[in-house]
Coordinates of C-alpha atoms and ligand atoms in Angstrom, one line a residue:
X1 CA 12.8 -1.1 -20.6
X2 CA 14.2 -3.2 -17.9
X3 CA 16.3 -2.9 -14.8
X4 CA 18.9 -5.3 -13.6
X5 CA 20.0 -5.6 -10.1
X6 CA 23.1 -8.0 -9.6
X7 CA 25.2 -9.5 -7.1
X8 CA 23.2 -9.9 -4.1
X9 CA 22.7 -12.7 -1.5
X10 CA 19.1 -13.4 -1.9
X11 CA 16.8 -15.0 0.7
X12 CA 13.0 -15.8 0.0
X13 CA 10.3 -18.3 1.0
X14 CA 9.0 -20.0 -2.3
X15 CA 5.3 -19.7 -3.1
X16 CA 3.5 -23.0 -3.5
X17 CA 0.0 -21.6 -4.1
X18 CA -1.2 -21.7 -0.2
X19 CA 0.5 -20.2 3.1
X20 CA 3.3 -22.3 4.3
X21 CA 2.6 -24.2 7.4
X22 CA 4.4 -26.8 9.9
X23 CA 7.9 -27.8 8.7
X24 CA 7.5 -25.8 5.3
X25 CA 7.1 -22.5 7.2
X26 CA 11.1 -22.6 7.6
X27 CA 11.6 -23.6 3.7
X28 CA 13.7 -20.5 2.6
X29 CA 15.6 -20.5 -0.6
X30 CA 19.2 -19.1 -0.5
X31 CA 21.0 -17.9 -3.7
X32 CA 24.4 -16.5 -3.7
X33 CA 25.5 -14.1 -6.4
X34 CA 21.8 -13.8 -7.4
X35 CA 20.5 -11.3 -10.1
X36 CA 16.8 -10.0 -10.8
X37 CA 15.7 -8.6 -13.9
X38 CA 12.7 -6.4 -13.6
X39 CA 10.2 -5.1 -16.3
X40 CA 7.6 -2.5 -15.3
X41 CA 8.2 -3.3 -11.8
X42 CA 7.6 -6.9 -12.0
X43 CA 10.3 -9.7 -11.7
X44 CA 11.0 -11.1 -15.1
X45 CA 13.8 -13.4 -14.0
X46 CA 15.2 -14.1 -10.8
X47 CA 18.0 -16.6 -9.8
X48 CA 21.9 -17.0 -10.0
X49 CA 23.7 -14.3 -12.2
X50 CA 24.2 -16.6 -15.0
X51 CA 20.5 -17.8 -15.2
X52 CA 19.3 -14.3 -15.3
X53 CA 21.8 -12.9 -17.7
X54 CA 22.0 -15.6 -20.2
X55 CA 21.0 -14.4 -23.6
X56 CA 20.1 -11.1 -22.4
X57 CA 21.0 -7.9 -24.8
X58 CA 22.3 -5.0 -22.7
X59 CA 20.3 -2.6 -25.4
X60 CA 17.1 -3.5 -23.4
X61 CA 18.4 -2.7 -19.9
X62 CA 17.8 0.9 -19.0
X63 CA 19.4 0.5 -15.5
X64 CA 21.7 -1.7 -13.9
X65 CA 22.9 -1.7 -10.2
X66 CA 25.6 -3.9 -8.5
X67 CA 24.2 -4.5 -4.8
X68 CA 27.9 -5.6 -3.7
X69 CA 26.9 -8.8 -2.2
X70 CA 24.2 -7.3 0.0
X71 CA 21.6 -9.5 1.7
X72 CA 18.3 -8.9 0.0
X73 CA 15.0 -10.4 1.2
X74 CA 11.3 -9.5 0.1
X75 CA 9.6 -6.3 1.3
X76 CA 7.7 -6.8 4.5
X77 CA 3.9 -7.4 4.4
X78 CA 2.3 -5.9 7.4
X79 CA -1.0 -7.8 7.5
X80 CA -2.8 -6.3 10.7
X81 CA -2.6 -2.4 11.6
X82 CA -5.0 0.2 12.7
X83 CA -2.6 2.9 11.3
X84 CA -5.7 5.6 10.5
X85 CA -5.8 7.4 13.7
X86 CA -5.9 11.1 14.6
X87 CA -4.2 11.4 17.8
X88 CA -1.6 9.3 19.9
X89 CA -2.7 8.1 23.5
X90 CA 0.6 8.4 25.1
X91 CA -1.0 9.7 28.4
X92 CA -3.1 6.5 28.6
X93 CA 0.0 4.4 28.1
X94 CA 1.3 6.2 31.5
X95 CA -2.0 5.0 33.0
X96 CA -1.4 1.5 31.8
X97 CA 2.1 1.5 33.1
X98 CA 0.8 2.5 36.5
X99 CA -1.4 -0.6 36.4
X100 CA -4.7 0.2 34.9
X101 CA -6.1 -2.9 33.0
X102 CA -7.1 -2.3 29.2
X103 CA -10.7 -3.7 29.6
X104 CA -11.0 -1.2 32.5
X105 CA -9.9 1.7 30.5
X106 CA -12.4 0.6 27.7
X107 CA -15.2 0.3 30.2
X108 CA -14.4 4.0 31.5
X109 CA -14.8 5.3 27.9
X110 CA -11.3 5.3 27.3
X111 CA -9.2 3.0 25.0
X112 CA -10.6 2.8 21.5
X113 CA -13.4 5.3 22.4
X114 CA -10.9 8.1 22.7
X115 CA -9.4 7.3 19.3
X116 CA -13.1 7.4 18.2
X117 CA -13.5 10.9 19.6
X118 CA -10.3 12.1 17.8
X119 CA -11.0 10.9 14.6
X120 CA -14.4 12.3 14.4
X121 CA -12.7 15.8 15.6
X122 CA -10.2 15.5 12.8
X123 CA -10.9 16.6 9.1
X124 CA -10.3 14.8 6.2
X125 CA -6.9 16.3 5.5
X126 CA -5.5 15.9 9.3
X127 CA -6.6 12.4 9.2
X128 CA -5.0 11.9 5.8
X129 CA -1.6 13.5 6.9
X130 CA -1.5 11.4 10.3
X131 CA -2.1 8.0 8.4
X132 CA 0.4 8.9 5.7
X133 CA 3.2 9.7 8.4
X134 CA 2.7 6.2 9.9
X135 CA 2.8 4.4 6.4
X136 CA 5.9 6.4 5.5
X137 CA 7.6 5.5 8.8
X138 CA 6.6 1.6 8.0
X139 CA 7.9 1.8 4.6
X140 CA 11.3 3.3 5.9
X141 CA 11.7 0.2 7.9
X142 CA 10.8 -2.1 4.8
X143 CA 7.1 -2.5 4.8
X144 CA 6.1 -2.5 1.3
X145 CA 2.5 -3.6 1.7
X146 CA 0.4 -2.8 4.5
X147 CA -3.1 -3.5 5.6
X148 CA -5.0 -0.7 7.5
X149 CA -8.4 -1.1 9.3
X150 CA -11.2 1.3 9.8
X151 CA -12.9 1.1 13.3
X152 CA -12.4 4.4 15.0
X153 CA -15.7 5.7 13.5
X154 CA -18.1 3.3 14.9
X155 CA -21.0 5.0 12.9
X156 CA -21.5 5.0 9.2
X157 CA -20.3 8.4 8.1
X158 CA -16.9 8.2 9.9
X159 CA -16.1 4.9 9.0
X160 CA -16.7 5.4 5.5
X161 CA -14.6 8.7 5.9
X162 CA -11.7 6.7 7.2
X163 CA -12.0 3.9 4.3
X164 CA -11.6 6.8 2.0
X165 CA -8.5 8.2 3.8
X166 CA -6.9 4.6 3.9
X167 CA -7.6 4.3 0.0
X168 CA -6.2 7.7 -0.5
X169 CA -3.2 6.9 1.4
X170 CA -2.6 3.8 -0.9
X171 CA -2.8 6.0 -3.8
X172 CA -0.5 8.9 -2.5
X173 CA 2.4 6.8 -1.0
X174 CA 4.4 4.1 -2.6
X175 CA 3.2 1.4 -0.5
X176 CA 0.4 -0.9 -1.4
X177 CA -2.5 -0.6 1.1
X178 CA -5.1 -3.1 1.8
X179 CA -8.2 -1.7 3.4
X180 CA -10.4 -3.6 6.2
X181 CA -13.7 -2.5 7.5
X182 CA -13.8 -2.9 11.2
X183 CA -16.8 -1.2 12.3
X184 CA -17.0 -4.0 14.9
X185 CA -14.0 -2.7 16.8
X186 CA -15.9 -1.6 20.0
X187 CA -19.4 -1.2 21.0
X188 CA -20.3 2.6 21.0
X189 CA -21.4 4.0 24.5
X190 CA -24.7 4.9 23.3
X191 CA -25.2 1.3 22.2
X192 CA -23.7 -0.3 25.5
X193 CA -25.8 -3.3 26.7
X194 CA -27.3 -3.5 23.1
X195 CA -24.6 -4.9 21.1
X196 CA -27.1 -7.4 19.4
X197 CA -28.9 -4.6 17.9
X198 CA -26.0 -2.5 17.0
X199 CA -24.7 -5.7 15.1
X200 CA -27.8 -6.4 13.4
X201 CA -29.3 -2.8 12.6
X202 CA -26.0 -0.6 12.4
X203 CA -23.2 -3.1 11.1
X204 CA -25.1 -5.4 9.1
X205 CA -28.1 -3.7 7.9
X206 CA -26.4 -0.1 7.5
X207 CA -22.7 -0.2 7.2
X208 CA -21.9 -3.4 5.5
X209 CA -24.1 -2.8 2.2
X210 CA -22.9 1.0 2.0
X211 CA -19.2 0.0 2.2
X212 CA -19.7 -2.9 -0.4
X213 CA -21.6 -0.4 -2.6
X214 CA -18.7 2.1 -2.7
X215 CA -16.1 -0.6 -3.2
X216 CA -13.7 0.9 -0.4
X217 CA -12.9 -2.3 1.6
X218 CA -11.8 -5.8 0.8
X219 CA -11.9 -7.4 4.1
X220 CA -14.4 -7.1 7.5
X221 CA -13.0 -7.7 10.6
X222 CA -14.5 -8.0 14.3
X223 CA -13.2 -7.9 17.7
X224 CA -14.8 -11.1 19.1
X225 CA -14.0 -10.8 22.9
X226 CA -15.8 -10.7 26.3
X227 CA -17.3 -7.2 26.7
X228 CA -16.9 -6.3 23.1
X229 CA -18.7 -8.8 20.3
X230 CA -19.8 -12.5 21.4
X231 CA -19.1 -15.3 19.1
X232 CA -22.9 -15.5 18.0
X233 CA -22.7 -11.5 16.8
X234 CA -19.3 -12.1 15.3
X235 CA -20.8 -15.1 13.2
X236 CA -23.6 -13.1 12.3
X237 CA -21.5 -10.2 11.0
X238 CA -19.0 -12.2 9.3
X239 CA -21.7 -14.4 7.3
X240 CA -23.4 -11.3 6.3
X241 CA -20.0 -10.0 4.9
X242 CA -19.2 -13.1 3.1
X243 CA -22.6 -13.0 1.5
X244 CA -21.6 -9.9 0.2
X245 CA -18.5 -10.8 -0.9
X246 CA -16.2 -9.4 1.6
X247 CA -13.1 -11.8 2.6
X248 CA -13.0 -11.8 6.6
X249 CA -10.6 -11.7 9.7
X250 CA -11.3 -12.1 13.0
X251 CA -9.7 -10.5 16.4
X252 CA -9.9 -13.8 18.2
X253 CA -9.1 -14.9 21.8
X254 CA -6.9 -12.2 22.6
X255 CA -7.7 -11.7 26.4
X256 CA -10.1 -14.9 27.0
X257 CA -10.7 -18.1 25.2
X258 CA -14.3 -17.2 23.7
X259 CA -13.8 -19.4 20.7
X260 CA -12.9 -16.8 18.1
X261 CA -10.4 -19.1 16.7
X262 CA -12.9 -21.9 16.2
X263 CA -15.4 -19.4 14.6
X264 CA -12.6 -18.3 12.1
X265 CA -11.8 -22.1 11.2
X266 CA -15.6 -22.7 10.9
X267 CA -16.1 -19.7 8.6
X268 CA -12.6 -20.5 6.4
X269 CA -11.6 -16.8 7.7
X270 CA -8.4 -15.6 5.6
X271 CA -6.9 -14.9 8.9
X272 CA -7.4 -14.7 12.7
X273 CA -5.5 -12.2 14.8
X274 CA -3.9 -12.1 18.3
X275 CA -4.7 -15.7 19.7
X276 CA -3.1 -15.5 22.9
X277 CA -5.8 -17.4 24.9
X278 CA -6.9 -19.8 22.0
X279 CA -7.3 -23.3 22.6
X280 CA -5.1 -25.9 21.0
X281 CA -8.2 -27.7 19.2
X282 CA -9.4 -24.3 18.0
X283 CA -6.0 -23.5 16.5
X284 CA -5.5 -26.9 14.9
X285 CA -8.8 -26.4 13.3
X286 CA -7.7 -23.3 11.9
X287 CA -4.6 -25.0 10.3
X288 CA -7.1 -27.5 8.8
X289 CA -9.2 -24.7 7.2
X290 CA -6.1 -22.9 6.0
X291 CA -6.7 -19.8 8.0
X292 CA -3.7 -17.9 8.9
X293 CA -2.7 -17.0 12.2
X294 CA -1.7 -13.5 12.8
X295 CA 0.6 -13.4 15.8
X296 CA 1.1 -9.6 17.1
X297 CA 4.2 -9.9 19.4
X298 CA 4.7 -6.0 19.8
X299 CA 1.4 -5.9 21.4
X300 CA 2.5 -8.3 24.0
X301 CA 5.5 -6.5 24.5
X302 CA 3.7 -3.2 24.8
X303 CA 1.3 -4.4 27.2
X304 CA 3.6 -6.4 29.2
X305 CA 1.6 -9.7 28.4
X306 CA 2.7 -13.1 27.8
X307 CA 3.5 -13.9 24.2
X308 CA 1.2 -16.0 21.7
X309 CA 2.5 -19.5 21.6
X310 CA 4.4 -19.0 18.2
X311 CA 6.5 -22.0 18.3
X312 CA 3.6 -24.2 19.3
X313 CA 1.5 -22.8 16.8
X314 CA 3.9 -23.4 13.8
X315 CA 4.5 -26.9 15.1
X316 CA 0.4 -27.8 15.2
X317 CA 0.6 -27.0 11.4
X318 CA -1.1 -23.7 11.3
X319 CA 0.5 -21.1 8.8
X320 CA 1.8 -18.2 10.8
X321 CA 2.2 -14.5 9.9
X322 CA 3.4 -11.8 12.0
X323 CA 2.2 -8.2 12.0
X324 CA 2.6 -4.8 13.9
X325 CA -1.0 -4.3 15.3
X326 CA 0.1 -0.6 14.8
X327 CA -2.5 1.5 16.9
X328 CA -2.4 4.4 19.1
X329 CA -3.6 2.3 22.3
X330 CA -2.0 -1.1 22.9
X331 CA 0.8 -0.9 20.4
X332 CA 2.3 2.1 18.8
X333 CA 4.8 0.2 16.8
X334 CA 5.1 0.6 13.0
X335 CA 8.5 -1.4 12.7
X336 CA 8.3 -5.3 11.1
X337 CA 11.8 -5.7 11.9
X338 CA 11.1 -5.2 15.6
X339 CA 8.2 -7.6 15.3
X340 CA 10.4 -10.0 13.6
X341 CA 13.3 -9.8 16.3
X342 CA 10.3 -10.5 19.0
X343 CA 9.0 -13.6 17.0
X344 CA 12.6 -15.1 17.1
X345 CA 13.7 -14.1 20.5
X346 CA 10.4 -14.2 22.5
X347 CA 8.0 -16.6 20.6
X348 CA 10.9 -19.2 19.6
X349 CA 10.5 -19.1 16.0
X350 CA 13.4 -19.7 13.9
X351 CA 14.8 -16.9 11.5
X352 CA 13.4 -18.7 8.4
X353 CA 10.2 -19.3 10.2
X354 CA 9.8 -15.5 11.0
X355 CA 10.8 -14.4 7.6
X356 CA 8.3 -16.4 5.8
X357 CA 5.9 -15.1 8.5
X358 CA 6.8 -11.5 7.7
X359 CA 6.5 -12.0 4.1
X360 CA 4.7 -14.8 2.2
X361 CA 2.3 -15.9 4.9
X362 CA 1.6 -12.3 5.8
X363 CA 0.8 -11.7 1.9
X364 CA -1.6 -14.6 2.1
X365 CA -3.1 -13.2 5.3
X366 CA -4.3 -10.3 3.4
X367 CA -5.0 -12.0 0.0
X368 CA -1.7 -10.5 -1.9
X369 CA 0.4 -13.3 -2.1
X370 CA -0.6 -13.4 -6.2
X371 CA 1.7 -9.9 -6.3
X372 CA 3.9 -9.9 -3.1
X373 CA 5.5 -11.7 -0.3
X374 CA 8.4 -13.7 -2.3
X375 CA 10.6 -12.6 -4.8
X376 CA 9.4 -14.7 -7.8
X377 CA 9.1 -14.5 -11.4
X378 CA 5.8 -12.7 -12.1
X379 CA 5.6 -11.0 -8.7
X380 CA 6.1 -7.4 -7.7
X381 CA 9.7 -6.2 -7.3
X382 CA 9.4 -5.3 -3.8
X383 CA 12.5 -6.2 -1.8
X384 CA 14.6 -4.9 1.0
X385 CA 18.4 -4.7 1.3
X386 CA 19.5 -5.6 4.9
X387 CA 22.8 -4.2 6.6
X388 CA 24.0 -7.7 7.5
X389 CA 25.1 -11.0 5.9
X390 CA 21.6 -12.9 6.5
X391 CA 18.1 -12.3 7.7
X392 CA 19.5 -13.2 11.0
X393 CA 20.8 -9.8 11.5
X394 CA 16.9 -8.6 12.1
X395 CA 17.1 -10.3 15.4
X396 CA 20.8 -10.1 16.1
X397 CA 21.3 -6.3 15.8
X398 CA 19.1 -5.3 18.6
X399 CA 17.2 -1.9 18.5
X400 CA 18.7 -1.3 14.9
X401 CA 16.2 -1.9 12.0
X402 CA 19.1 -3.4 9.9
X403 CA 17.3 -2.2 6.7
X404 CA 19.4 0.0 4.5
X405 CA 17.4 0.2 1.3
X406 CA 13.9 -0.4 0.6
X407 CA 12.6 -0.9 -3.0
X408 CA 9.0 -1.1 -4.4
X409 CA 8.3 -2.1 -7.8
X410 CA 12.0 -2.2 -8.4
X411 CA 12.4 1.5 -7.5
X412 CA 14.2 2.7 -4.5
X413 CA 11.7 4.3 -2.3
X414 CA 13.4 4.6 1.3
Ligands
LIG501 ZN1 -6.1 -5.3 16.0

């Protein structure tokens, strides 16, 4: 049986088979008095009410709803999170506010390593409940598809356990969850000054093959940064991952211009993230390779740092996506509407560019554009009803999510 949603004001990017870049990033279709016909969660017809209802017999419609002219956009896709964690780091946030730099916290065994200890102490059920809580919070703010990385294990057993939990959260919540293996999130204390050996002996020889064998991660990611993993170590890991059939991502040039963006372009990574310090040359190379730039403005906000050059990066022809980077350390935020508003207000992206960045390009950044990211025939009926006239309300109504209803596969889920 089919569902029919009528009388909405629809805004959606149009999928042309690749992420939208340059001037195309602002191409958002607007349809007044639109309707959507859904069959088993998939959009069968979408367009003006006349186009959708033409020749349609009412006997095949099991459910019909009038959305009373409300503004509808695709469900948000959050393509970069570390939502699988056991404990918040509120106290450390206070330390940061008092002026201690992040890399120094990391060097003292804090930062990522304190989350590693918390995940090791938590049992599977505790870790599952904590992760599920974060995913449901994101869902209530309009996120219908979310990527979650491992990386608070840093040894094989716990990395596998995290990926199992991430998989289970995908099964037991309405959200679609994409799992990324990020054993290369930090160098464990016992391997300090031996990052080469950790990369070759643990990440490449031990972890990657076991994760591949269990089929519990689609992507492999690495924190390519001074004091973490070098460009050479990152290249070795990512090439090994590619050869096993993983897709790849890079945390690139967040603090220093190490060349991570250039590496992402060289290896045709699906996406590269952060990019605050990346050079213009390497960013343009990413554009040429079709690598999506995933910008994380809520992290800049939380760290009180300058924002990535969103305006320039769009203008240089690089497809831009935005994500929360939700994690217990540098950015505890699961709200895509907040990230949307920061993209518009602090990275000088237009509303239409930000909409594409939070939906279609974000779906490309996690290999889900075939299923979601835009509202078109053949894709999942994942959509959000806004409390406003246009998507501009997401930036305009400061401090409110402006999300009044969330639908996944045509079902109201929040
Ligand atoms: Zn991250």
